[in-house]
Short mmCIF file of C-alpha atoms in Angstrom, two decimals:
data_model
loop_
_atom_site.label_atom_id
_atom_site.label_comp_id
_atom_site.label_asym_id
_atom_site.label_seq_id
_atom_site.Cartn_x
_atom_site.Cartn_y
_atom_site.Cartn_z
CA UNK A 18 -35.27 -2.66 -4.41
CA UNK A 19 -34.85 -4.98 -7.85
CA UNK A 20 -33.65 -3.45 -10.54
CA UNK A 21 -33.83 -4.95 -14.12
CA UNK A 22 -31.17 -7.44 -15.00
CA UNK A 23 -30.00 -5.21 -18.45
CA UNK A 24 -30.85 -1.41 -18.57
CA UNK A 25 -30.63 0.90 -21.95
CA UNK A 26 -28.64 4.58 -21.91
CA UNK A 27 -32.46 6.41 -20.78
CA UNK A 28 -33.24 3.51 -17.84
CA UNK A 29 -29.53 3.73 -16.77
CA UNK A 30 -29.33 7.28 -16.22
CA UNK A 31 -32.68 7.32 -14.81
CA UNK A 32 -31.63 4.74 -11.90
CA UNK A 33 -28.64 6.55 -11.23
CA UNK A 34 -31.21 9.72 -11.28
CA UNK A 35 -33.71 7.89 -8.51
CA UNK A 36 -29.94 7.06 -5.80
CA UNK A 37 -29.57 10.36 -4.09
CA UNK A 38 -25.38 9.75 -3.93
CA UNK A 39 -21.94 10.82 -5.67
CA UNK A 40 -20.58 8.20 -8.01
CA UNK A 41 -16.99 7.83 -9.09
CA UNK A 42 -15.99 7.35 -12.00
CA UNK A 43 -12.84 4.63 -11.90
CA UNK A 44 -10.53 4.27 -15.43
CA UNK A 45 -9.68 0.59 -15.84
CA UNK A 46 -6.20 -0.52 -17.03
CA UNK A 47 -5.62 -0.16 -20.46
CA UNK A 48 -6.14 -3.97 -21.23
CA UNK A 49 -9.67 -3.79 -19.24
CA UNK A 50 -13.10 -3.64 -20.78
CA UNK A 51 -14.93 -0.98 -20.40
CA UNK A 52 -12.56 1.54 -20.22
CA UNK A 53 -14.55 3.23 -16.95
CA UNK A 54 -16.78 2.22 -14.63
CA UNK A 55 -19.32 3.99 -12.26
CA UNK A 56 -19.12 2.94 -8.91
CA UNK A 57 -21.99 4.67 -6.24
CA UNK A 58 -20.33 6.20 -3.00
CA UNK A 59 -21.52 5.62 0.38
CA UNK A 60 -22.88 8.74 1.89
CA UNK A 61 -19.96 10.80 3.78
CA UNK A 62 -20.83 10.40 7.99
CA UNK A 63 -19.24 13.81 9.55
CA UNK A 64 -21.15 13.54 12.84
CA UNK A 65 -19.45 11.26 15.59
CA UNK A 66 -20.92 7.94 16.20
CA UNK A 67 -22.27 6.29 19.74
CA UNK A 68 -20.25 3.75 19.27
CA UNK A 69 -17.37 1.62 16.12
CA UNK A 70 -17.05 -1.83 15.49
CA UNK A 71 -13.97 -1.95 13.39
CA UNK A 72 -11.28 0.06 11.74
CA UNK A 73 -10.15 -0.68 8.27
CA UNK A 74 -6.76 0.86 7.30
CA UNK A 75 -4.16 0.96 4.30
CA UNK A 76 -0.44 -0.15 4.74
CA UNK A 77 1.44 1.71 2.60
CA UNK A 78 1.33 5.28 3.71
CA UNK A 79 -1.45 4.89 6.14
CA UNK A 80 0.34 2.12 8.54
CA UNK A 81 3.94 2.27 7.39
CA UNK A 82 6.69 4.26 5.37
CA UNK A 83 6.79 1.88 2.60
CA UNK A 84 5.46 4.05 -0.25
CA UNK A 85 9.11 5.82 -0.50
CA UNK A 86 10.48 2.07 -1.46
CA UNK A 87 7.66 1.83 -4.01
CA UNK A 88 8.13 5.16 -5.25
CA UNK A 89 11.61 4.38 -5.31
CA UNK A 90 11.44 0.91 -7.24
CA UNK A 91 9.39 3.10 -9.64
CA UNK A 92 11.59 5.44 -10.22
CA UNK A 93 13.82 2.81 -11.12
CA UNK A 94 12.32 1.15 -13.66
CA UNK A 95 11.99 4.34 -15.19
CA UNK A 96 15.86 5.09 -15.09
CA UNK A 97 16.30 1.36 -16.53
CA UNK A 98 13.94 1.79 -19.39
CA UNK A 99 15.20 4.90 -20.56
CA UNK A 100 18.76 4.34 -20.02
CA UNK A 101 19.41 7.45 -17.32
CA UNK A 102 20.49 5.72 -14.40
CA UNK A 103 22.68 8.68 -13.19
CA UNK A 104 20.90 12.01 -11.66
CA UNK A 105 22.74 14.22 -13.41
CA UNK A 106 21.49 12.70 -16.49
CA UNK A 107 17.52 12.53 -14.96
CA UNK A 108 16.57 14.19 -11.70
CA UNK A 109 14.00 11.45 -10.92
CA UNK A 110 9.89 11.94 -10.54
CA UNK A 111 8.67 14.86 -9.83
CA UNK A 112 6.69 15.77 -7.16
CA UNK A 113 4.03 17.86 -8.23
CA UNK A 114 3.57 15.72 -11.62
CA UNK A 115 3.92 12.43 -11.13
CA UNK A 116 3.26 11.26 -7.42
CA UNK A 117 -0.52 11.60 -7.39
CA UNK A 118 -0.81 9.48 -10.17
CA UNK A 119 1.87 6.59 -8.56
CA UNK A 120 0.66 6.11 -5.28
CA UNK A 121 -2.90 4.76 -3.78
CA UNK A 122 -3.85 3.00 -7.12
CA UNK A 123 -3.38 -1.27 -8.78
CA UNK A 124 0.93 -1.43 -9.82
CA UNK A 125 -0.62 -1.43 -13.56
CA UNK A 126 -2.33 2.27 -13.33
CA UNK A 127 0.93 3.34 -12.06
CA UNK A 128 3.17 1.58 -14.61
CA UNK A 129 0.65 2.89 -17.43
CA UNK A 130 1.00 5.79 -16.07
CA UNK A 131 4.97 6.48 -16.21
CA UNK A 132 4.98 4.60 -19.79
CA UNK A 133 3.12 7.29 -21.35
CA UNK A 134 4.74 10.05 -19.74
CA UNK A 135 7.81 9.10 -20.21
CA UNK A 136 7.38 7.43 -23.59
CA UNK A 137 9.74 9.41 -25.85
CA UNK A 138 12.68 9.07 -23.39
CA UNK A 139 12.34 5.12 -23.46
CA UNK A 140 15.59 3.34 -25.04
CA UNK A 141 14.16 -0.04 -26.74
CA UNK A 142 17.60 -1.75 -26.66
CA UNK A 143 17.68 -0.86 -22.23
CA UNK A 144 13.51 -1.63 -22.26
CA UNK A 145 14.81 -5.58 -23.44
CA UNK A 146 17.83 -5.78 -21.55
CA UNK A 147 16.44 -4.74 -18.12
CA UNK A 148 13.44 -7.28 -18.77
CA UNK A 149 15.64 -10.08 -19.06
CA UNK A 150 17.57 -9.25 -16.13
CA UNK A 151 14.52 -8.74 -14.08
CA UNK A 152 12.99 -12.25 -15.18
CA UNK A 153 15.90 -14.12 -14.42
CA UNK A 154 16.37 -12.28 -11.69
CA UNK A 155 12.92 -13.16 -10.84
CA UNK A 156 12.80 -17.09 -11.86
CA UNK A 157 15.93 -17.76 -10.51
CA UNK A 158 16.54 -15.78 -7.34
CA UNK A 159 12.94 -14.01 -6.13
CA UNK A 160 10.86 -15.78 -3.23
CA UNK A 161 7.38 -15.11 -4.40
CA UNK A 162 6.38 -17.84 -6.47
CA UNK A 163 3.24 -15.56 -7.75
CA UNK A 164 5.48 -13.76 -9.08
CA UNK A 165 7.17 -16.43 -10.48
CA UNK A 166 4.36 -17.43 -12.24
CA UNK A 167 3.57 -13.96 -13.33
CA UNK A 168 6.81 -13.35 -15.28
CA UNK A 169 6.77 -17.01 -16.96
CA UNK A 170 3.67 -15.77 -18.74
CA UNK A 171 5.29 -12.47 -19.57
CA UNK A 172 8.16 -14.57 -20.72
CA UNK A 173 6.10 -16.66 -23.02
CA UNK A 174 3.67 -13.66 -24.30
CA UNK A 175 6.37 -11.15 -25.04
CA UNK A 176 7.94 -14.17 -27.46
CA UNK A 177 11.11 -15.79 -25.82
CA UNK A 178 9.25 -19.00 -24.08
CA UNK A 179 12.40 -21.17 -25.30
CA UNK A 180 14.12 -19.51 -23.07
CA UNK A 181 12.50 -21.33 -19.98
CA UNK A 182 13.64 -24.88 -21.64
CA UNK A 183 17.11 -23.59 -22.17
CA UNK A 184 19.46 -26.81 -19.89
CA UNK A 185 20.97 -23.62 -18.50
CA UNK A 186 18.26 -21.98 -17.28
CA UNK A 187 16.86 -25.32 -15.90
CA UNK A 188 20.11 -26.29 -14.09
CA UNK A 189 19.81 -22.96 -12.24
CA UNK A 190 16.33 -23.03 -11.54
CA UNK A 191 17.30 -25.86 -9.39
CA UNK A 192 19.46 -23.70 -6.90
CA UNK A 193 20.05 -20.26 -6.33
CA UNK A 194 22.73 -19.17 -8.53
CA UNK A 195 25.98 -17.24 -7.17
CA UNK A 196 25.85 -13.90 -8.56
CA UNK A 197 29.05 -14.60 -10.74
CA UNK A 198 26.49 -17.41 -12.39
CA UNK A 199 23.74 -15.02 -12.64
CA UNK A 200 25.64 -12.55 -14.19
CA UNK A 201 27.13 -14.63 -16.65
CA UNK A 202 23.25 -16.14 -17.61
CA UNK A 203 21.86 -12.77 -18.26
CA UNK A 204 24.53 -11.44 -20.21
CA UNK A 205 24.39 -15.00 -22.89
CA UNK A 206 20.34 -14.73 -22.48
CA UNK A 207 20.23 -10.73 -23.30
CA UNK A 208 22.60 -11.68 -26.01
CA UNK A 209 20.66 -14.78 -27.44
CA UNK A 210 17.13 -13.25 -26.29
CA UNK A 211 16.72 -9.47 -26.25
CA UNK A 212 16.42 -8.98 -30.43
CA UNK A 213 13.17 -11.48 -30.16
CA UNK A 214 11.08 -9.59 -27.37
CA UNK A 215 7.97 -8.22 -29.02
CA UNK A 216 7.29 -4.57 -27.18
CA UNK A 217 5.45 -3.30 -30.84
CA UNK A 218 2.05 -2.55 -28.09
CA UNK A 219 1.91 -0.68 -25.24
CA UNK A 220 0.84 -3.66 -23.16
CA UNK A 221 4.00 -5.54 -23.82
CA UNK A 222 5.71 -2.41 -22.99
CA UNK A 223 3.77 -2.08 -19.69
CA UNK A 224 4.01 -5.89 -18.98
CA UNK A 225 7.53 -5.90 -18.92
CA UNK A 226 8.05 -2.36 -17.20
CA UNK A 227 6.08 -3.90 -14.06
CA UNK A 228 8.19 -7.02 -14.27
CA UNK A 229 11.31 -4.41 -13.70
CA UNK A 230 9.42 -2.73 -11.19
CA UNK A 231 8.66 -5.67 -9.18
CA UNK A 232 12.78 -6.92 -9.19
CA UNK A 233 13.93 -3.99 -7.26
CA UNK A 234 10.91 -3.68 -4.88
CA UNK A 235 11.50 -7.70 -4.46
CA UNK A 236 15.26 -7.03 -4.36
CA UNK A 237 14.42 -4.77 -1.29
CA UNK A 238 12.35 -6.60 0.17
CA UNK A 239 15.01 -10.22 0.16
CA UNK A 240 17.80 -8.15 2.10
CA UNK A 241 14.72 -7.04 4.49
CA UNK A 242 14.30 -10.53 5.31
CA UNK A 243 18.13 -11.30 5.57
CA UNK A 244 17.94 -8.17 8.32
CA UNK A 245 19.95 -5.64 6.38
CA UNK A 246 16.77 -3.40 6.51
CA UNK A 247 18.96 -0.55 8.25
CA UNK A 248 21.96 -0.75 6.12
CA UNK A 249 19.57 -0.26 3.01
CA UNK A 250 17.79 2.93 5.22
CA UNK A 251 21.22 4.33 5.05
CA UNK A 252 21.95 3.54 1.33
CA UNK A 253 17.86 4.05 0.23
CA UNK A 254 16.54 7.16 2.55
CA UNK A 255 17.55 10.87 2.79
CA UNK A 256 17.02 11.04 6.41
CA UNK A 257 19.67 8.43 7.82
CA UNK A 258 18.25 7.78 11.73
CA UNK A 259 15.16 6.67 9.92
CA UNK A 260 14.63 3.01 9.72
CA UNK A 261 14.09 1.70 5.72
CA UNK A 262 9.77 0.36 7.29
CA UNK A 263 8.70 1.75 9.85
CA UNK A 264 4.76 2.31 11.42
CA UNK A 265 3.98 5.73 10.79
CA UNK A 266 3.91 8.13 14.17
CA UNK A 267 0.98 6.76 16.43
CA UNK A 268 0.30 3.61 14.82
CA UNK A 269 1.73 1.10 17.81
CA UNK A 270 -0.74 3.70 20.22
CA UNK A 271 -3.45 3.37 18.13
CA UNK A 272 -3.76 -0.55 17.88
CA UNK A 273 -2.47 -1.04 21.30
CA UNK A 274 -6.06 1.57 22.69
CA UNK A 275 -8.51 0.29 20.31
CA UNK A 276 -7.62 -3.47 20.97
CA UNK A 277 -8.40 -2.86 24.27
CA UNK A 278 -4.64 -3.71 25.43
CA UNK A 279 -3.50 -0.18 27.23
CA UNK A 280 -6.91 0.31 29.11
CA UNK A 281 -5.70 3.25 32.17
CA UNK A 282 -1.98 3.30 31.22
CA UNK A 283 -2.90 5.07 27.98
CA UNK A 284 -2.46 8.33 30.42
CA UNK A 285 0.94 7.92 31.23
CA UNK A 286 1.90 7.61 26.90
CA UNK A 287 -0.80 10.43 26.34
CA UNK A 288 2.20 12.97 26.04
CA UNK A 289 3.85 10.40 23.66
CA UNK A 290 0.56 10.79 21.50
CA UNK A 291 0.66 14.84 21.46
CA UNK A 292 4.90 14.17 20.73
CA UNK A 293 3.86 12.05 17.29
CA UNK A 294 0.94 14.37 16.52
CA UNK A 295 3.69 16.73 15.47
CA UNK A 296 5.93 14.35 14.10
CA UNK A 297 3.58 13.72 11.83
CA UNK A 298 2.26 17.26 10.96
CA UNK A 299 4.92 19.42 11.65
CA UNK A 300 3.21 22.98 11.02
CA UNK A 301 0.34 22.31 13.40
CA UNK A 302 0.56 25.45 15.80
CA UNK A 303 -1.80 23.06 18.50
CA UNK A 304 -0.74 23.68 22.08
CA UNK A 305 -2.85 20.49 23.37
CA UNK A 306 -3.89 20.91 27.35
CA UNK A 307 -1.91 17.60 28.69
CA UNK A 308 -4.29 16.96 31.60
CA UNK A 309 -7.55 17.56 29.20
CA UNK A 310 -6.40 15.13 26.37
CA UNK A 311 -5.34 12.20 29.59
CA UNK A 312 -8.96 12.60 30.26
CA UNK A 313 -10.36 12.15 27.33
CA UNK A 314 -7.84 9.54 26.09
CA UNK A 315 -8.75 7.66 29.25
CA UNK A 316 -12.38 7.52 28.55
CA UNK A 317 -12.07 6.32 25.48
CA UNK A 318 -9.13 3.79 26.75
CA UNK A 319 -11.24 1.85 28.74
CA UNK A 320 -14.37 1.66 26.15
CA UNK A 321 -11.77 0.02 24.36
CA UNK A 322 -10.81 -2.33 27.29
CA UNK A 323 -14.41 -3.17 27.50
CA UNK A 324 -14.99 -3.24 23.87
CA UNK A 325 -12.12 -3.81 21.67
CA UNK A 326 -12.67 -3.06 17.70
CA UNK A 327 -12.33 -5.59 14.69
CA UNK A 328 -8.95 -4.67 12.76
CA UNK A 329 -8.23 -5.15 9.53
CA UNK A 330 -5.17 -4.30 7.36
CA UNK A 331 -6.16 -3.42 3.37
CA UNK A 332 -3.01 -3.12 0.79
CA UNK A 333 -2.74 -3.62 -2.80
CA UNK A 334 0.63 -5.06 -2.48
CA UNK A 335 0.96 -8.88 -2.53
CA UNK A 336 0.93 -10.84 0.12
CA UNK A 337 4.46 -12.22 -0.08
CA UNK A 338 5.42 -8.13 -0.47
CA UNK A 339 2.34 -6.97 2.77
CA UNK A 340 3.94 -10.20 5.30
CA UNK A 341 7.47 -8.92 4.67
CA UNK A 342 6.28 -5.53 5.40
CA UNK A 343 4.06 -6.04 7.95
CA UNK A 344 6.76 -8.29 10.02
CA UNK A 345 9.22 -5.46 9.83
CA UNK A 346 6.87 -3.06 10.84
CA UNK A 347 5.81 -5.07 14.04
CA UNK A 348 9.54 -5.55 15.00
CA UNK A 349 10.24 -1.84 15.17
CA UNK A 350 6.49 -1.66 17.29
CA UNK A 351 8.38 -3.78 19.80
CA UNK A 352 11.35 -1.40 19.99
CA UNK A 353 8.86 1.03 20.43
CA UNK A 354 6.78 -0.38 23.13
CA UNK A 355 9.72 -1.48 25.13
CA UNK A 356 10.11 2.25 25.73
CA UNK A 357 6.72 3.38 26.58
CA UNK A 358 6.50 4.64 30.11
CA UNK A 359 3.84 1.87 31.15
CA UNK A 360 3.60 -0.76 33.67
CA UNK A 361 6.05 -4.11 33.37
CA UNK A 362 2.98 -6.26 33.55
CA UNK A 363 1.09 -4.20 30.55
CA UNK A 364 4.16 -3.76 28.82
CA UNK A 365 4.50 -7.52 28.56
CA UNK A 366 1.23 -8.35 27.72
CA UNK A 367 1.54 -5.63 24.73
CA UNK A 368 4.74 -6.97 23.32
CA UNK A 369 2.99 -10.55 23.67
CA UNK A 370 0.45 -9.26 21.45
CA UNK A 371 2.51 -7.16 19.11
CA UNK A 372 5.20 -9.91 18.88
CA UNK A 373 3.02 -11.21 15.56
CA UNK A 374 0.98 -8.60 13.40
CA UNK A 375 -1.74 -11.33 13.06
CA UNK A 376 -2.28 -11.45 16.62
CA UNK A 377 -3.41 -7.64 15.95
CA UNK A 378 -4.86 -7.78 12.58
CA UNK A 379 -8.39 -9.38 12.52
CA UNK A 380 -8.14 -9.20 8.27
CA UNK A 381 -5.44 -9.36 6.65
CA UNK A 382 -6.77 -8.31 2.96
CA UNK A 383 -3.92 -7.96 0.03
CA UNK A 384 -4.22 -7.68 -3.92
CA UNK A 385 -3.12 -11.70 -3.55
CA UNK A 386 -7.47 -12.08 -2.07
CA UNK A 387 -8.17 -9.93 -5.43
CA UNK A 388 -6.50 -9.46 -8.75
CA UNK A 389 -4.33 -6.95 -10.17
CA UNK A 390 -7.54 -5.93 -12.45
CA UNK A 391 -9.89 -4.89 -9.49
CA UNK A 392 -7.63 -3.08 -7.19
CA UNK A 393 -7.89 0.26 -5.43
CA UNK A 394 -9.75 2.72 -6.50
CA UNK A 395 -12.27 -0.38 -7.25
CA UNK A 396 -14.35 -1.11 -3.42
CA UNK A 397 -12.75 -5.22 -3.99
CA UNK A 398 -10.73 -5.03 -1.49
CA UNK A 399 -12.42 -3.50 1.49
CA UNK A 400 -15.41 -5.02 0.67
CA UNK A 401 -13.53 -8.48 1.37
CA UNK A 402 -12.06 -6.72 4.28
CA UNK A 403 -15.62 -6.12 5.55
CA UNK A 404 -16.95 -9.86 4.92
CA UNK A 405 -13.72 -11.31 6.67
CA UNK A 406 -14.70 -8.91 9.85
CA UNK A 407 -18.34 -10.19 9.65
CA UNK A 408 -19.39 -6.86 9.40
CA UNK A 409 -22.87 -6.82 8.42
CA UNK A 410 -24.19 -3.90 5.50
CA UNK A 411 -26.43 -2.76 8.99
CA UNK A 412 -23.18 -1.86 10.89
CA UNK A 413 -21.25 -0.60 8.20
CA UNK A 414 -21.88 3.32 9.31
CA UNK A 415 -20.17 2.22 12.70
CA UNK A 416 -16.74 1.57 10.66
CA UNK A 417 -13.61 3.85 10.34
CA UNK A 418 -11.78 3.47 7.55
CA UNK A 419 -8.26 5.29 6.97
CA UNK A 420 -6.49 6.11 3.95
CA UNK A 421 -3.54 7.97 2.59
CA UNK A 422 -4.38 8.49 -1.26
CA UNK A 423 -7.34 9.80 -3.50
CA UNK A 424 -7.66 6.16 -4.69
CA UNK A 425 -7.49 4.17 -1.37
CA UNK A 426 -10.32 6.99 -0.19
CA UNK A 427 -12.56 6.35 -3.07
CA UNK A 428 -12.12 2.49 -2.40
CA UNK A 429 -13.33 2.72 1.00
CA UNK A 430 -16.86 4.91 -0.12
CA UNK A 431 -17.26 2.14 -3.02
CA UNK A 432 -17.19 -0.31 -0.09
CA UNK A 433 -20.15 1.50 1.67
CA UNK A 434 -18.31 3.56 4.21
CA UNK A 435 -19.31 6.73 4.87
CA UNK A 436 -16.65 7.47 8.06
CA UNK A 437 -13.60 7.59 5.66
CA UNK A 438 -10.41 9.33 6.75
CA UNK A 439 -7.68 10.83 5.08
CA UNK A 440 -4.49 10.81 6.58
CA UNK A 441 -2.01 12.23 3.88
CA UNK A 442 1.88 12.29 4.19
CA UNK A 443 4.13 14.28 2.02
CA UNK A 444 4.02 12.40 -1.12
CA UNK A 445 0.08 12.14 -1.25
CA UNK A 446 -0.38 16.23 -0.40
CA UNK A 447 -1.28 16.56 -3.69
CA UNK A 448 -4.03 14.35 -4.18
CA UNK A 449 -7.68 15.37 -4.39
CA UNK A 450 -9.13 14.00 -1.17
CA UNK A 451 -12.78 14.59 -2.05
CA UNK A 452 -14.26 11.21 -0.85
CA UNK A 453 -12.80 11.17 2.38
CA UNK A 454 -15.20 12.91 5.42
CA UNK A 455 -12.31 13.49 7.32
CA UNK A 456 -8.99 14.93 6.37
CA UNK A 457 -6.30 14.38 9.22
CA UNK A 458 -2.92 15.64 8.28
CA UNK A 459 -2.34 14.84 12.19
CA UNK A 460 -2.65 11.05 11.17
CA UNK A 461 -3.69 8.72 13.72
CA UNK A 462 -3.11 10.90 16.62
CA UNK A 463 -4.77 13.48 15.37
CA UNK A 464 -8.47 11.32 15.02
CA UNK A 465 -7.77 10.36 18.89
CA UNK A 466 -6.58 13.52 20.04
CA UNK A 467 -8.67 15.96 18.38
CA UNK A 468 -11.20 14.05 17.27
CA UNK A 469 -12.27 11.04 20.05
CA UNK A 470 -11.92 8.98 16.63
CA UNK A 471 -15.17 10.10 15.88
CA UNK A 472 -17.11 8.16 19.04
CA UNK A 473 -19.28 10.53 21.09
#
């Protein structure tokens, strides 16, 4: 069907009229015209199909644990804009309030978000400071040169450019400055600097909030790669056995079966499956028949084996943030696997496998394939997802897709697929699920257990 190239208010609403679908209706950043779009939804699938070609999934919540560091670096900038680093002083975020609206959607919605609810508590003097320590921080000691290139510009557009000529700041650009250097720089630069930043709009505000953000998550993520993940666990999380990323319960199962890699050994991890079905719903009252679910499991094992499914990983994090992640991630897997109660042979060829997340992944989609403006809940980023699988618009009703967050779902509909599954963890219970067909609180083993992830 052709539709005409420019449409008044009566034509638009009539074409809209004439598609027999839900729409959503996605708020742009604050800096973004128009202010909302209207983005059609693939129809919801319920029904099982005869047979998948891929799986699309989120990392953050979906995959792995690594929302709590985001939330986390969030809450953070918070307590650095408004001066209330100490809990006492500010509990932190709150639950009910704020996580729905910082999780599943672009860094920017998020920021925007926490700037105007937390407007009156911000302290303009801490606001300037903590910018210039997080740009420094940033120029001189981060890893991501995106980023790099992202806070220059803030730099220069919130008014203290000079700064970057400064024979200082150039000398340490050079090398990585000891941390007796870097402390000395940002306390001359917040001196010199900090009177001249211009945060008179909200946009400057939010620019340099998300440059604050992105120093602690980018912090984290630098002793990650040093290996000091489970010291910062320790420091970071409330429960201490956990490790600081980790896959979320059933994830290693799950891409071992449907890349065709476990074929009939998934019966002998089966119980392992029904053992992180309750980790990861913990009220379920299910008392699953063991013998019934290894048959079932089995079937679907060695469809797999014959037929493995196109994966692809979809996160609005970076790509220098989603490798770190994903790396981490893959090393606990091969803990993991190393203790399934499988065959030598398979075990190896597993671990082989798992011993790279690329070897696993068949897309590997971040917000570094997009831009910050077109993020979740916008369809960018699966639909790229999609065209990297070669999935044509014919097959896209035989494609699972698996999110954690209202946005992430409505992403996946605006993408065209109708099979989308929510699998919701603590921090996203809140969130109105609406666009997703499925809702799993069982996560991954759940949709194989219960659900024969949704094959005939």
């Amino acid at each position: 069907m052709s539709y005409k190239k420019f449409a008044n208010n009566n034509e638009a609403a009539k074409i809209i009229k004439n598609n027999d679908t839900e729409y959503a209706v996605i708020q742009n950043p604050a800096y973004i015209f128009p202010e909302i779009e209207i983005s059609p939804l693939a129809k919801t699938i319920a029904e099982p199909a005869d047979s998948l070609v891929a799986v699309v999934m989120d990392m953050d919540g979906t995959t792995t644990t690594t929302e709590e560091i985001c939330i986390h670096s969030l809450e953070y900038m918070v307590r650095r804009i408004t001066n209330r680093m100490d809990k006492n002083t500010w509990a932190g975020l709150d639950h009910v309030r704020d996580y729905p609206h910082i999780i599943g959607n672009s860094t920017t919605k998020h920021v925007e978000y926490l700037i105007n609810t937390y407007k009156s508590f911000i302290d303009d003097k801490s606001l300037r400071s903590s910018f210039i320590q997080a740009a420094l921080w940033t120029l001189l000691i981060g890893q991501d040169e995106s980023r790099k290139r992202d806070v220059t510009e803030n730099v220069i557009n919130l008014g203290i450019g000079n700064l970057l000529s400064e024979k200082k700041f150039l000398s340490l650009a050079s090398s990585v400055p000891d941390a007796k250097e870097f402390e000395a720089v940002v306390k001359a630069y917040t001196k010199k600097y900090s009177g001249l930043i211009n945060t008179d709009s909200f946009e400057n505000i939010v620019r340099a909030a998300i440059d604050i953000y992105y120093q602690r998550y980018h912090e984290i993520l630098v002793e990650v790669t040093k290996g000091n993940a489970d010291k910062l666990a320790k420091e970071l999380l409330a429960d201490k056995t956990k490790h600081l990323i980790e896959p979320l319960p059933g994830v290693g199962i799950f891409l071992a079966m449907v890349k065709g890699l476990l074929g009939d050994e998934i019966v002998n991890i089966s119980d392992l499956l029904v053992k992180q079905y309750h980790q990861k719903n913990p009220a379920a009252t299910d008392d699953f028949n063991l013998k019934q679910v290894s048959k079932k499991l089995l079937r679907l094992s060695r469809m797999f084996e014959q037929n493995p499914l196109k994966v692809a990983v979809v996160t609005s994090s970076i790509y220098y943030e989603a490798n770190i992640v994903l790396s981490e991630v893959f090393r606990v897997l091969l803990s993991e696997v190393k203790s399934w109660n499988i065959s030598t042979q398979r075990k190896k060829k597993i671990i082989k496998v798992f011993s790279g997340y690329k070897n696993v992944y068949d897309g590997f989609v971040t917000a570094s394939d997009s831009n910050e403006i077109r993020l979740k809940p916008h369809r960018d980023l699966y639909s790229i997802a999609l065209h990297k699988l070669a999935i044509s618009r014919d097959d896209f009703t035989r494609v699972v897709g698996f999110e954690d967050s209202e946005s992430g779902t409505i992403s996946i509909r605006t993408a065209g697929i109708g099979r989308c599954v929510a699998v919701p963890f603590a921090q996203t219970a809140g969130h109105n699920l609406h666009a997703a067909a499925f809702i799993s609180y069982g996560g991954l083993p759940e949709v194989l257990l219960k659900h024969n992830l949704f094959i005939k």
